[in-house]
Amino acid sequence: MRFDKVLYNGNFITMDKELSKKTWAAVKDGKIAALGDDEGYPQDAAELIDLQGSTVLPGLVDCHNHVPIAGLRLKSVDLADAGTIAEVLRRMEEACLKAGEGEYVYGSNYIPQAIAEVRYPTAEELDAICHGHLVFIIAATLHACATNTPGIAIAAVPDDLPGVEMKDGRQIGNYLSDESSFLATSNIVGSLDDEHLWDLIKGCAEFAATQGLTSIHGLFGQFVKNDRDLDLILERGHELPVDITVWYQTWDPMEAKERGLNRVGGCLTLDGAGFEYTMANFEPYDTAPALRGVLYHNDDEVYQVIKTAHENDMQCTLHAVGERAIDQLLWTYHRVFIEQGKKDLRHRLEHLCMPTQDQIEMAKELGLILSMQPGFTYEWDEDFAVILGRERGDRIDPFKRVLEAGNIICAGSDCPVTKMTPLTDLAFLVRGVTFKGNRNPVRVVSLTEAIKMFTVNAAYAIKAEDRKGSIEIGKDADFSVIDRDPYKYENSDELYDMKPVLTMNKGNVTFTAL
């Protein structure tokens, strides 16, 4: 057989059931056609790729990504360390001066608690530095936003929606709850034409490939008016350098079914996020003692979604961050399973940020896939300790306890909420050193378990284990090639220095630094 490609002189960590290692792989028609662990690799191939001793993982998967808004983040001003409103305005003005005529100017990764004034800039302040541009700033959590006067007009948010900040009877461009911020985001991003919107989607996918990602579980709908991002990904998704599994964020499962989709949900928010004090907790926030968060939907609304999806054999998932939201979702799945029986649909729960031990064990009993995001505590472990106290902060992202209970975790970025940096997230799962350099070992898991979250478990989470997740003959030739063997650095913080050097999706090289 003449192969399309042969990759040789590598350290292939296959993640098969035996955790076997190989030194070469042959590719034919986008599939893995042969594997070997000797020096006699086949040379009858259209292309031979010398991996120069690099390590090969199965194609890494981002299991929770808001693709269009992730693309927006890549084009935005990073405000994570701005510190003051004056610094925010300085950075945004600098971007406005560089922007082309009519371009929107974005800011991202905004945490008001990290700003001296503990607030967002107002429309009046943004107008003073915008130089005629629409300015749009999204929260690090994606659960709040701020804009200037042109943005207010396009956002078209009613004054009486929760989270709309007013002064002297007028909106000030700050939208601080899901109801208002999601509408503002949907209308502003939805005002882009198809080519600009596709540019955001394509930009996300192209960047993902540079990070070693070969697949994304992408969330579409909800954040773009009229769900035009869904139309675009269904029409053009085959053009992208990564495989996109589409989750349609609609509260009507039948609408998804009519579009030919067999999964529904994603970040359909049962509660909000910590920095907006909308994560639904049992106890109040340390820095907002009058607040315990928000449940956005009653039990029957949640039940109708899951009931309809389950009876139509559709995979389903929803956003549940705090204990009260997790409780609502678990017991709704429980009710539906009692009424209809369990099926192998692999329903999921997105985030599971602060569960109780009983909830962790209940998730196992229900057989749910838990979609979690290591970047949350990598970036914000110290910030969670501020708003919740250190004891409760240490309960955020309990990867170790979740695995010990026998659950399956698939890992993602939630980009734009955190960066698309799967190798950093993987290292954090193993080493526990945060973005700020502090070590917190409460969440640490083994390297093998961490890799599985981005590979084997990620494939299982969408019923793709026959095609993806491990390096085995017959599966897609999806490879994430990195510059070192992670097992040699499992006990060293040098694990954080891992870098992608080649990405291959179905036999096509989508990124190379070799």
Short mmCIF file of C-alpha atoms in Angstrom, two decimals:
data_model
loop_
_atom_site.label_atom_id
_atom_site.label_comp_id
_atom_site.label_asym_id
_atom_site.label_seq_id
_atom_site.Cartn_x
_atom_site.Cartn_y
_atom_site.Cartn_z
CA MET A 1 0.00 0.00 0.00
CA ARG A 2 1.23 3.50 -0.83
CA PHE A 3 0.43 5.81 2.06
CA ASP A 4 -0.45 9.48 1.87
CA LYS A 5 1.82 10.37 4.78
CA VAL A 6 4.13 8.62 7.19
CA LEU A 7 5.10 10.33 10.43
CA TYR A 8 8.25 8.80 11.89
CA ASN A 9 10.90 9.35 14.57
CA GLY A 10 8.22 10.23 17.09
CA ASN A 11 7.03 9.30 20.56
CA PHE A 12 3.37 8.39 20.01
CA ILE A 13 1.35 8.29 23.24
CA THR A 14 -1.60 6.39 21.81
CA MET A 15 -4.02 6.56 24.79
CA ASP A 16 -5.35 3.16 23.75
CA LYS A 17 -6.52 0.81 26.50
CA GLU A 18 -2.98 -0.49 27.04
CA LEU A 19 -1.50 3.04 26.94
CA SER A 20 0.92 1.69 24.36
CA LYS A 21 3.57 3.79 22.64
CA LYS A 22 4.60 3.82 18.98
CA THR A 23 7.34 5.48 16.97
CA TRP A 24 5.63 5.93 13.62
CA ALA A 25 2.19 6.18 12.03
CA ALA A 26 1.04 5.87 8.43
CA VAL A 27 -1.94 7.80 7.08
CA LYS A 28 -4.24 6.89 4.20
CA ASP A 29 -7.43 8.75 3.20
CA GLY A 30 -7.48 10.71 6.44
CA LYS A 31 -7.31 7.60 8.62
CA ILE A 32 -4.56 5.92 10.60
CA ALA A 33 -3.63 3.00 8.36
CA ALA A 34 -0.64 1.51 10.19
CA LEU A 35 1.38 1.95 13.38
CA GLY A 36 4.74 0.68 14.51
CA ASP A 37 7.22 0.80 17.35
CA ASP A 38 10.36 -0.04 15.41
CA GLU A 39 12.79 1.81 13.15
CA GLY A 40 11.44 0.18 10.01
CA TYR A 41 8.78 2.72 9.15
CA PRO A 42 7.23 2.46 5.66
CA GLN A 43 8.84 4.71 3.10
CA ASP A 44 6.36 4.19 0.28
CA ALA A 45 4.40 7.40 0.92
CA ALA A 46 3.61 10.61 -0.86
CA GLU A 47 5.10 12.49 2.11
CA LEU A 48 7.46 11.52 4.91
CA ILE A 49 7.38 13.71 8.03
CA ASP A 50 10.33 13.51 10.41
CA LEU A 51 8.99 14.35 13.88
CA GLN A 52 12.53 14.82 15.19
CA GLY A 53 11.77 13.01 18.43
CA SER A 54 8.65 15.03 19.25
CA THR A 55 5.79 13.54 21.24
CA VAL A 56 2.46 12.83 19.57
CA LEU A 57 -0.84 12.91 21.46
CA PRO A 58 -4.23 12.06 20.01
CA GLY A 59 -5.81 15.19 18.58
CA LEU A 60 -6.70 17.51 21.46
CA VAL A 61 -10.33 18.59 21.81
CA ASP A 62 -11.81 21.76 23.29
CA CYS A 63 -15.12 20.52 24.69
CA HIS A 64 -16.76 23.90 25.40
CA ASN A 65 -16.08 26.84 23.10
CA HIS A 66 -18.26 29.83 22.13
CA VAL A 67 -16.70 29.89 18.68
CA PRO A 68 -17.80 33.29 17.28
CA ILE A 69 -17.19 35.11 20.56
CA ALA A 70 -13.90 33.27 20.96
CA GLY A 71 -12.95 34.74 17.58
CA LEU A 72 -14.01 38.15 18.85
CA ARG A 73 -11.71 37.77 21.86
CA LEU A 74 -8.79 37.11 19.53
CA LYS A 75 -9.42 40.50 17.92
CA SER A 76 -9.93 42.35 21.20
CA VAL A 77 -7.92 44.36 23.70
CA ASP A 78 -7.07 42.19 26.72
CA LEU A 79 -8.15 44.13 29.82
CA ALA A 80 -7.34 41.48 32.44
CA ASP A 81 -4.60 43.54 34.09
CA ALA A 82 -5.86 47.05 33.34
CA GLY A 83 -6.31 47.93 37.01
CA THR A 84 -8.15 51.26 36.65
CA ILE A 85 -10.83 52.81 34.48
CA ALA A 86 -8.25 55.29 33.21
CA GLU A 87 -6.04 52.44 32.00
CA VAL A 88 -9.01 50.70 30.37
CA LEU A 89 -9.86 53.90 28.49
CA ARG A 90 -6.23 54.44 27.47
CA ARG A 91 -5.97 50.95 25.97
CA MET A 92 -9.32 51.16 24.23
CA GLU A 93 -8.51 54.58 22.74
CA GLU A 94 -5.22 53.25 21.42
CA ALA A 95 -7.14 50.47 19.65
CA CYS A 96 -9.73 52.93 18.32
CA LEU A 97 -6.99 55.06 16.77
CA LYS A 98 -5.64 52.01 14.93
CA ALA A 99 -9.02 50.67 13.77
CA GLY A 100 -10.27 51.07 10.22
CA GLU A 101 -13.29 53.15 9.32
CA GLY A 102 -16.50 51.59 10.62
CA GLU A 103 -14.76 48.82 12.55
CA TYR A 104 -16.02 47.79 15.96
CA VAL A 105 -13.39 47.89 18.72
CA TYR A 106 -13.58 45.12 21.30
CA GLY A 107 -12.26 44.69 24.81
CA SER A 108 -12.33 41.40 26.68
CA ASN A 109 -11.39 39.58 29.87
CA TYR A 110 -12.86 42.33 32.05
CA ILE A 111 -13.24 41.68 35.79
CA PRO A 112 -14.74 44.66 37.66
CA GLN A 113 -13.40 43.38 41.00
CA ALA A 114 -9.89 43.76 39.55
CA ILE A 115 -10.51 47.44 38.71
CA ALA A 116 -9.85 50.03 41.42
CA GLU A 117 -13.27 51.63 40.84
CA VAL A 118 -14.96 48.17 40.94
CA ARG A 119 -17.17 48.95 37.93
CA TYR A 120 -17.35 49.06 34.15
CA PRO A 121 -16.61 52.18 32.08
CA THR A 122 -19.74 54.10 31.15
CA ALA A 123 -20.95 54.95 27.67
CA GLU A 124 -20.04 58.60 28.32
CA GLU A 125 -16.46 57.63 29.19
CA LEU A 126 -16.18 55.34 26.16
CA ASP A 127 -17.68 57.98 23.85
CA ALA A 128 -14.90 60.36 24.83
CA ILE A 129 -12.20 58.01 23.51
CA CYS A 130 -13.98 56.12 20.71
CA HIS A 131 -13.09 58.38 17.74
CA GLY A 132 -16.33 57.41 16.02
CA HIS A 133 -16.10 53.65 16.63
CA LEU A 134 -18.57 51.36 18.35
CA VAL A 135 -16.76 50.11 21.48
CA PHE A 136 -17.85 46.85 23.08
CA ILE A 137 -16.30 45.33 26.23
CA ILE A 138 -17.21 41.83 27.39
CA ALA A 139 -16.75 40.46 30.88
CA ALA A 140 -14.21 37.71 31.49
CA THR A 141 -17.20 35.50 32.30
CA LEU A 142 -19.25 36.57 29.22
CA HIS A 143 -22.10 37.32 31.64
CA ALA A 144 -21.85 41.13 31.50
CA CYS A 145 -20.78 43.79 29.02
CA ALA A 146 -20.33 47.50 28.46
CA THR A 147 -20.65 49.67 25.37
CA ASN A 148 -20.75 53.28 24.19
CA THR A 149 -23.64 55.27 22.75
CA PRO A 150 -23.51 53.68 19.25
CA GLY A 151 -23.50 50.29 20.96
CA ILE A 152 -26.48 51.16 23.15
CA ALA A 153 -28.48 51.97 20.02
CA ILE A 154 -27.66 48.65 18.35
CA ALA A 155 -27.97 46.63 21.58
CA ALA A 156 -31.61 47.77 21.86
CA VAL A 157 -31.98 46.49 25.42
CA PRO A 158 -35.23 47.51 27.18
CA ASP A 159 -34.70 49.66 30.26
CA ASP A 160 -36.60 47.29 32.51
CA LEU A 161 -34.51 44.16 31.92
CA PRO A 162 -32.45 42.97 34.89
CA GLY A 163 -28.88 44.24 34.90
CA VAL A 164 -29.51 47.43 32.90
CA GLU A 165 -27.64 50.24 34.67
CA MET A 166 -29.38 53.62 34.52
CA LYS A 167 -28.51 57.24 35.40
CA ASP A 168 -30.88 60.18 35.17
CA GLY A 169 -33.37 58.00 33.35
CA ARG A 170 -30.92 56.90 30.64
CA GLN A 171 -28.87 53.74 30.08
CA ILE A 172 -25.17 54.11 30.80
CA GLY A 173 -24.15 51.21 28.58
CA ASN A 174 -23.54 48.66 31.38
CA TYR A 175 -25.44 45.36 31.22
CA LEU A 176 -24.72 43.24 34.28
CA SER A 177 -27.06 40.26 34.16
CA ASP A 178 -27.63 37.47 31.65
CA GLU A 179 -30.99 38.84 30.50
CA SER A 180 -29.57 42.20 29.42
CA SER A 181 -25.95 41.31 28.58
CA PHE A 182 -26.86 38.32 26.39
CA LEU A 183 -29.35 40.45 24.44
CA ALA A 184 -26.81 43.24 24.01
CA THR A 185 -24.15 40.79 22.85
CA SER A 186 -26.55 39.06 20.46
CA ASN A 187 -27.63 42.31 18.83
CA ILE A 188 -24.17 43.88 18.60
CA VAL A 189 -22.39 40.79 17.26
CA GLY A 190 -25.45 40.00 15.16
CA SER A 191 -25.15 43.40 13.46
CA LEU A 192 -21.99 42.20 11.70
CA ASP A 193 -22.43 41.06 8.10
CA ASP A 194 -21.87 37.41 7.19
CA GLU A 195 -18.27 37.86 6.09
CA HIS A 196 -17.23 39.62 9.30
CA LEU A 197 -19.07 37.02 11.35
CA TRP A 198 -17.45 34.18 9.42
CA ASP A 199 -14.10 35.86 9.93
CA LEU A 200 -14.62 35.51 13.70
CA ILE A 201 -15.53 31.82 13.36
CA LYS A 202 -12.63 31.12 11.03
CA GLY A 203 -10.22 33.04 13.24
CA CYS A 204 -11.17 30.92 16.22
CA ALA A 205 -10.66 27.69 14.27
CA GLU A 206 -7.32 28.75 12.80
CA PHE A 207 -5.98 29.80 16.19
CA ALA A 208 -7.20 26.54 17.71
CA ALA A 209 -5.03 24.59 15.26
CA THR A 210 -1.95 26.53 16.38
CA GLN A 211 -2.63 25.35 19.92
CA GLY A 212 -2.72 21.66 18.99
CA LEU A 213 -6.51 21.42 18.82
CA THR A 214 -8.05 19.21 16.15
CA SER A 215 -11.68 19.33 17.29
CA ILE A 216 -14.04 21.71 19.08
CA HIS A 217 -17.39 21.14 20.71
CA GLY A 218 -18.75 24.48 19.53
CA LEU A 219 -21.66 26.44 20.97
CA PHE A 220 -23.76 28.32 18.42
CA GLY A 221 -26.87 30.42 18.71
CA GLN A 222 -27.87 32.65 21.67
CA PHE A 223 -25.02 35.17 21.26
CA VAL A 224 -25.69 36.14 17.62
CA LYS A 225 -29.02 37.63 16.60
CA ASN A 226 -31.23 35.25 14.60
CA ASP A 227 -28.65 32.47 15.19
CA ARG A 228 -26.82 33.40 11.99
CA ASP A 229 -23.64 31.86 13.36
CA LEU A 230 -25.40 28.49 13.35
CA ASP A 231 -26.40 28.94 9.71
CA LEU A 232 -22.80 29.80 8.80
CA ILE A 233 -21.21 26.85 10.58
CA LEU A 234 -23.68 24.41 9.04
CA GLU A 235 -23.00 25.84 5.58
CA ARG A 236 -19.23 26.37 5.76
CA GLY A 237 -17.94 24.31 8.66
CA HIS A 238 -16.22 21.87 6.30
CA GLU A 239 -13.83 24.66 5.28
CA LEU A 240 -12.27 24.93 8.75
CA PRO A 241 -8.99 23.36 9.92
CA VAL A 242 -10.67 21.77 12.95
CA ASP A 243 -13.71 19.53 13.28
CA ILE A 244 -16.65 21.34 14.86
CA THR A 245 -19.30 19.40 16.76
CA VAL A 246 -22.28 21.76 16.83
CA TRP A 247 -24.30 22.38 19.97
CA TYR A 248 -27.32 24.53 19.19
CA GLN A 249 -28.11 26.82 22.11
CA THR A 250 -31.88 26.91 21.90
CA TRP A 251 -34.53 26.23 24.51
CA ASP A 252 -36.58 24.45 21.84
CA PRO A 253 -35.08 21.00 21.09
CA MET A 254 -37.47 20.53 18.18
CA GLU A 255 -35.94 23.56 16.46
CA ALA A 256 -32.58 21.81 16.63
CA LYS A 257 -34.08 18.57 15.34
CA GLU A 258 -35.68 20.39 12.40
CA ARG A 259 -32.19 21.62 11.45
CA GLY A 260 -30.97 18.03 11.39
CA LEU A 261 -29.05 18.27 14.68
CA ASN A 262 -29.02 15.52 17.30
CA ARG A 263 -27.83 17.59 20.23
CA VAL A 264 -29.17 20.68 21.94
CA GLY A 265 -28.01 23.05 24.65
CA GLY A 266 -24.61 24.24 25.75
CA CYS A 267 -24.53 27.43 27.78
CA LEU A 268 -28.26 27.59 28.33
CA THR A 269 -27.76 29.28 31.67
CA LEU A 270 -29.54 27.95 34.73
CA ASP A 271 -27.46 30.41 36.76
CA GLY A 272 -24.83 33.01 35.95
CA ALA A 273 -21.22 33.55 37.02
CA GLY A 274 -19.25 34.33 40.14
CA PHE A 275 -17.91 37.81 39.42
CA GLU A 276 -21.41 39.06 38.57
CA TYR A 277 -22.72 37.44 41.79
CA THR A 278 -25.22 35.46 39.70
CA MET A 279 -23.71 31.99 40.31
CA ALA A 280 -26.45 30.37 42.37
CA ASN A 281 -25.00 29.33 45.74
CA PHE A 282 -26.51 27.89 48.89
CA GLU A 283 -24.76 30.58 50.97
CA PRO A 284 -24.12 34.29 50.27
CA TYR A 285 -20.95 35.67 48.71
CA ASP A 286 -18.31 36.93 51.13
CA THR A 287 -18.04 40.20 49.21
CA ALA A 288 -21.81 40.50 48.60
CA PRO A 289 -23.46 39.14 51.75
CA ALA A 290 -26.97 40.00 50.55
CA LEU A 291 -26.63 37.84 47.43
CA ARG A 292 -26.74 34.09 46.76
CA GLY A 293 -26.90 34.27 42.98
CA VAL A 294 -29.75 33.79 40.52
CA LEU A 295 -31.70 30.87 39.08
CA TYR A 296 -32.90 32.13 35.72
CA HIS A 297 -35.44 29.41 34.98
CA ASN A 298 -38.03 27.54 36.98
CA ASP A 299 -37.98 23.76 37.28
CA ASP A 300 -40.68 23.24 34.66
CA GLU A 301 -38.81 25.24 32.01
CA VAL A 302 -35.71 23.12 32.56
CA TYR A 303 -37.77 19.94 32.61
CA GLN A 304 -39.44 20.70 29.28
CA VAL A 305 -36.08 21.03 27.52
CA ILE A 306 -34.60 17.81 28.89
CA LYS A 307 -37.85 15.85 28.59
CA THR A 308 -38.25 16.83 24.93
CA ALA A 309 -34.62 16.17 24.08
CA HIS A 310 -34.61 12.78 25.81
CA GLU A 311 -37.80 11.53 24.18
CA ASN A 312 -36.40 12.56 20.78
CA ASP A 313 -33.07 10.78 21.40
CA MET A 314 -31.13 14.04 21.42
CA GLN A 315 -28.07 14.66 23.56
CA CYS A 316 -28.62 17.57 25.94
CA THR A 317 -26.58 19.81 28.22
CA LEU A 318 -27.03 23.02 30.18
CA HIS A 319 -24.90 25.49 32.14
CA ALA A 320 -24.89 24.92 35.92
CA VAL A 321 -22.14 26.63 37.94
CA GLY A 322 -23.28 26.99 41.54
CA GLU A 323 -24.78 24.46 43.96
CA ARG A 324 -28.39 25.53 43.49
CA ALA A 325 -28.20 25.35 39.69
CA ILE A 326 -26.39 22.00 39.83
CA ASP A 327 -29.14 20.71 42.12
CA GLN A 328 -31.83 21.89 39.71
CA LEU A 329 -30.22 20.21 36.73
CA LEU A 330 -29.38 16.92 38.46
CA TRP A 331 -32.87 16.44 39.82
CA THR A 332 -34.42 17.32 36.46
CA TYR A 333 -32.33 14.65 34.74
CA HIS A 334 -33.35 12.28 37.55
CA ARG A 335 -37.04 13.01 36.96
CA VAL A 336 -36.77 12.49 33.19
CA PHE A 337 -34.87 9.21 33.63
CA ILE A 338 -37.53 7.90 36.02
CA GLU A 339 -40.28 8.79 33.55
CA GLN A 340 -38.60 7.66 30.32
CA GLY A 341 -35.78 5.38 31.39
CA LYS A 342 -32.09 5.89 30.77
CA LYS A 343 -30.71 5.82 27.25
CA ASP A 344 -27.14 5.97 26.01
CA LEU A 345 -27.49 9.62 24.98
CA ARG A 346 -24.60 10.80 27.17
CA HIS A 347 -26.30 13.89 28.51
CA ARG A 348 -23.89 16.40 29.98
CA LEU A 349 -23.63 19.06 32.63
CA GLU A 350 -21.57 22.13 31.71
CA HIS A 351 -19.19 23.61 34.30
CA LEU A 352 -20.09 21.93 37.63
CA CYS A 353 -17.95 24.59 39.29
CA MET A 354 -18.96 24.28 42.94
CA PRO A 355 -20.78 20.99 43.59
CA THR A 356 -21.34 19.32 46.92
CA GLN A 357 -20.02 15.78 47.43
CA ASP A 358 -23.58 14.45 47.24
CA GLN A 359 -24.02 16.16 43.86
CA ILE A 360 -20.78 14.67 42.57
CA GLU A 361 -21.98 11.21 43.54
CA MET A 362 -25.45 11.83 42.08
CA ALA A 363 -23.89 12.83 38.75
CA LYS A 364 -22.14 9.45 38.71
CA GLU A 365 -25.37 7.59 39.49
CA LEU A 366 -27.10 9.41 36.62
CA GLY A 367 -24.24 8.62 34.23
CA LEU A 368 -23.75 12.23 33.15
CA ILE A 369 -20.69 13.51 31.29
CA LEU A 370 -19.20 16.44 33.20
CA SER A 371 -17.84 19.17 30.93
CA MET A 372 -15.41 21.23 33.03
CA GLN A 373 -12.95 24.04 32.34
CA PRO A 374 -9.52 23.99 34.06
CA GLY A 375 -8.84 27.53 32.92
CA PHE A 376 -11.31 28.90 35.46
CA THR A 377 -9.19 28.10 38.48
CA TYR A 378 -5.91 28.44 36.59
CA GLU A 379 -6.77 32.09 35.95
CA TRP A 380 -8.98 32.94 38.92
CA ASP A 381 -8.26 30.66 41.88
CA GLU A 382 -7.19 33.65 43.96
CA ASP A 383 -10.17 35.74 42.83
CA PHE A 384 -12.65 33.02 43.78
CA ALA A 385 -11.09 32.98 47.25
CA VAL A 386 -11.87 36.69 47.54
CA ILE A 387 -15.56 36.54 46.61
CA LEU A 388 -16.28 33.18 48.29
CA GLY A 389 -13.64 32.83 51.01
CA ARG A 390 -10.71 30.43 50.77
CA GLU A 391 -12.62 27.35 51.98
CA ARG A 392 -15.36 27.65 49.38
CA GLY A 393 -12.88 28.86 46.79
CA ASP A 394 -11.08 25.54 47.15
CA ARG A 395 -14.31 23.75 46.27
CA ILE A 396 -14.37 25.33 42.80
CA ASP A 397 -13.40 22.88 40.03
CA PRO A 398 -12.98 19.75 42.20
CA PHE A 399 -11.46 17.61 39.44
CA LYS A 400 -9.86 15.19 41.87
CA ARG A 401 -13.04 14.48 43.83
CA VAL A 402 -15.10 14.21 40.65
CA LEU A 403 -12.77 11.54 39.25
CA GLU A 404 -12.50 9.69 42.55
CA ALA A 405 -16.29 9.26 42.46
CA GLY A 406 -15.98 7.54 39.06
CA ASN A 407 -17.24 10.35 36.84
CA ILE A 408 -16.10 11.13 33.30
CA ILE A 409 -14.76 14.65 32.73
CA CYS A 410 -14.26 16.21 29.32
CA ALA A 411 -12.26 19.45 29.34
CA GLY A 412 -12.71 22.72 27.50
CA SER A 413 -11.78 26.38 27.56
CA ASP A 414 -15.17 28.14 27.54
CA CYS A 415 -13.33 30.62 25.32
CA PRO A 416 -13.71 33.63 25.35
CA VAL A 417 -14.07 33.10 29.11
CA THR A 418 -10.56 31.64 29.29
CA LYS A 419 -7.87 31.24 26.67
CA MET A 420 -7.68 28.38 24.16
CA THR A 421 -4.49 26.96 25.62
CA PRO A 422 -5.12 23.24 26.18
CA LEU A 423 -1.50 22.42 27.00
CA THR A 424 -1.47 25.01 29.78
CA ASP A 425 -4.78 23.69 31.10
CA LEU A 426 -3.39 20.16 30.97
CA ALA A 427 -0.31 21.21 32.94
CA PHE A 428 -2.47 22.99 35.52
CA LEU A 429 -4.52 19.82 36.09
CA VAL A 430 -1.31 17.99 36.94
CA ARG A 431 0.75 20.65 38.75
CA GLY A 432 -1.84 22.99 40.31
CA VAL A 433 0.18 26.19 39.79
CA THR A 434 -2.11 29.08 38.92
CA PHE A 435 -1.65 31.93 36.43
CA LYS A 436 -0.41 34.10 39.31
CA GLY A 437 2.20 31.53 40.27
CA ASN A 438 0.53 30.20 43.42
CA ARG A 439 0.35 26.47 44.03
CA ASN A 440 -2.95 24.93 45.06
CA PRO A 441 -2.90 21.12 44.96
CA VAL A 442 -6.56 20.57 45.88
CA ARG A 443 -7.56 19.82 42.27
CA VAL A 444 -4.51 17.91 41.03
CA VAL A 445 -5.00 14.70 39.01
CA SER A 446 -2.64 12.30 37.25
CA LEU A 447 -1.17 13.18 33.88
CA THR A 448 -2.94 10.23 32.25
CA GLU A 449 -6.32 11.38 33.59
CA ALA A 450 -5.61 14.93 32.44
CA ILE A 451 -4.76 13.81 28.90
CA LYS A 452 -7.90 11.68 28.79
CA MET A 453 -10.05 14.74 29.49
CA PHE A 454 -8.88 16.30 26.20
CA THR A 455 -8.81 13.08 24.14
CA VAL A 456 -10.46 9.79 25.11
CA ASN A 457 -13.16 11.36 27.27
CA ALA A 458 -13.75 14.18 24.80
CA ALA A 459 -14.48 11.65 22.07
CA TYR A 460 -16.73 9.58 24.35
CA ALA A 461 -18.63 12.74 25.30
CA ILE A 462 -20.01 13.05 21.74
CA LYS A 463 -20.19 9.32 20.88
CA ALA A 464 -17.15 9.59 18.63
CA GLU A 465 -14.91 7.06 20.38
CA ASP A 466 -14.93 4.86 17.28
CA ARG A 467 -13.29 7.68 15.29
CA LYS A 468 -11.38 9.89 17.70
CA GLY A 469 -9.71 10.13 21.09
CA SER A 470 -6.85 7.67 20.69
CA ILE A 471 -4.19 6.76 18.15
CA GLU A 472 -5.40 3.44 16.74
CA ILE A 473 -5.66 1.92 13.27
CA GLY A 474 -8.89 2.94 11.56
CA LYS A 475 -9.42 6.13 13.52
CA ASP A 476 -9.09 9.66 12.17
CA ALA A 477 -5.49 10.76 11.68
CA ASP A 478 -5.82 13.52 14.28
CA PHE A 479 -2.48 14.25 15.96
CA SER A 480 -1.30 16.93 18.38
CA VAL A 481 2.49 16.95 18.22
CA ILE A 482 4.28 18.66 21.11
CA ASP A 483 7.90 19.46 21.81
CA ARG A 484 8.45 17.15 24.80
CA ASP A 485 7.29 13.98 26.51
CA PRO A 486 4.93 15.17 29.25
CA TYR A 487 5.56 12.04 31.31
CA LYS A 488 9.16 13.13 31.80
CA TYR A 489 7.93 16.38 33.37
CA GLU A 490 4.92 15.13 35.37
CA ASN A 491 6.72 16.05 38.61
CA SER A 492 8.14 19.33 37.37
CA ASP A 493 6.64 22.74 36.67
CA GLU A 494 8.48 22.60 33.35
CA LEU A 495 5.35 20.77 32.23
CA TYR A 496 3.94 24.28 31.65
CA ASP A 497 6.57 24.81 28.95
CA MET A 498 4.99 22.29 26.54
CA LYS A 499 4.50 23.77 23.07
CA PRO A 500 2.65 22.52 19.99
CA VAL A 501 4.92 21.90 17.00
CA LEU A 502 2.52 20.26 14.53
CA THR A 503 -1.21 19.69 14.30
CA MET A 504 -2.84 17.23 11.92
CA ASN A 505 -6.57 16.87 11.31
CA LYS A 506 -7.68 13.85 9.28
CA GLY A 507 -4.24 13.61 7.74
CA ASN A 508 -4.01 17.30 6.83
CA VAL A 509 -1.32 19.43 8.47
CA THR A 510 -3.15 22.45 9.90
CA PHE A 511 -0.20 23.92 11.79
CA THR A 512 3.52 23.26 11.88
CA ALA A 513 6.53 24.73 13.64
CA LEU A 514 8.83 21.81 12.88
#
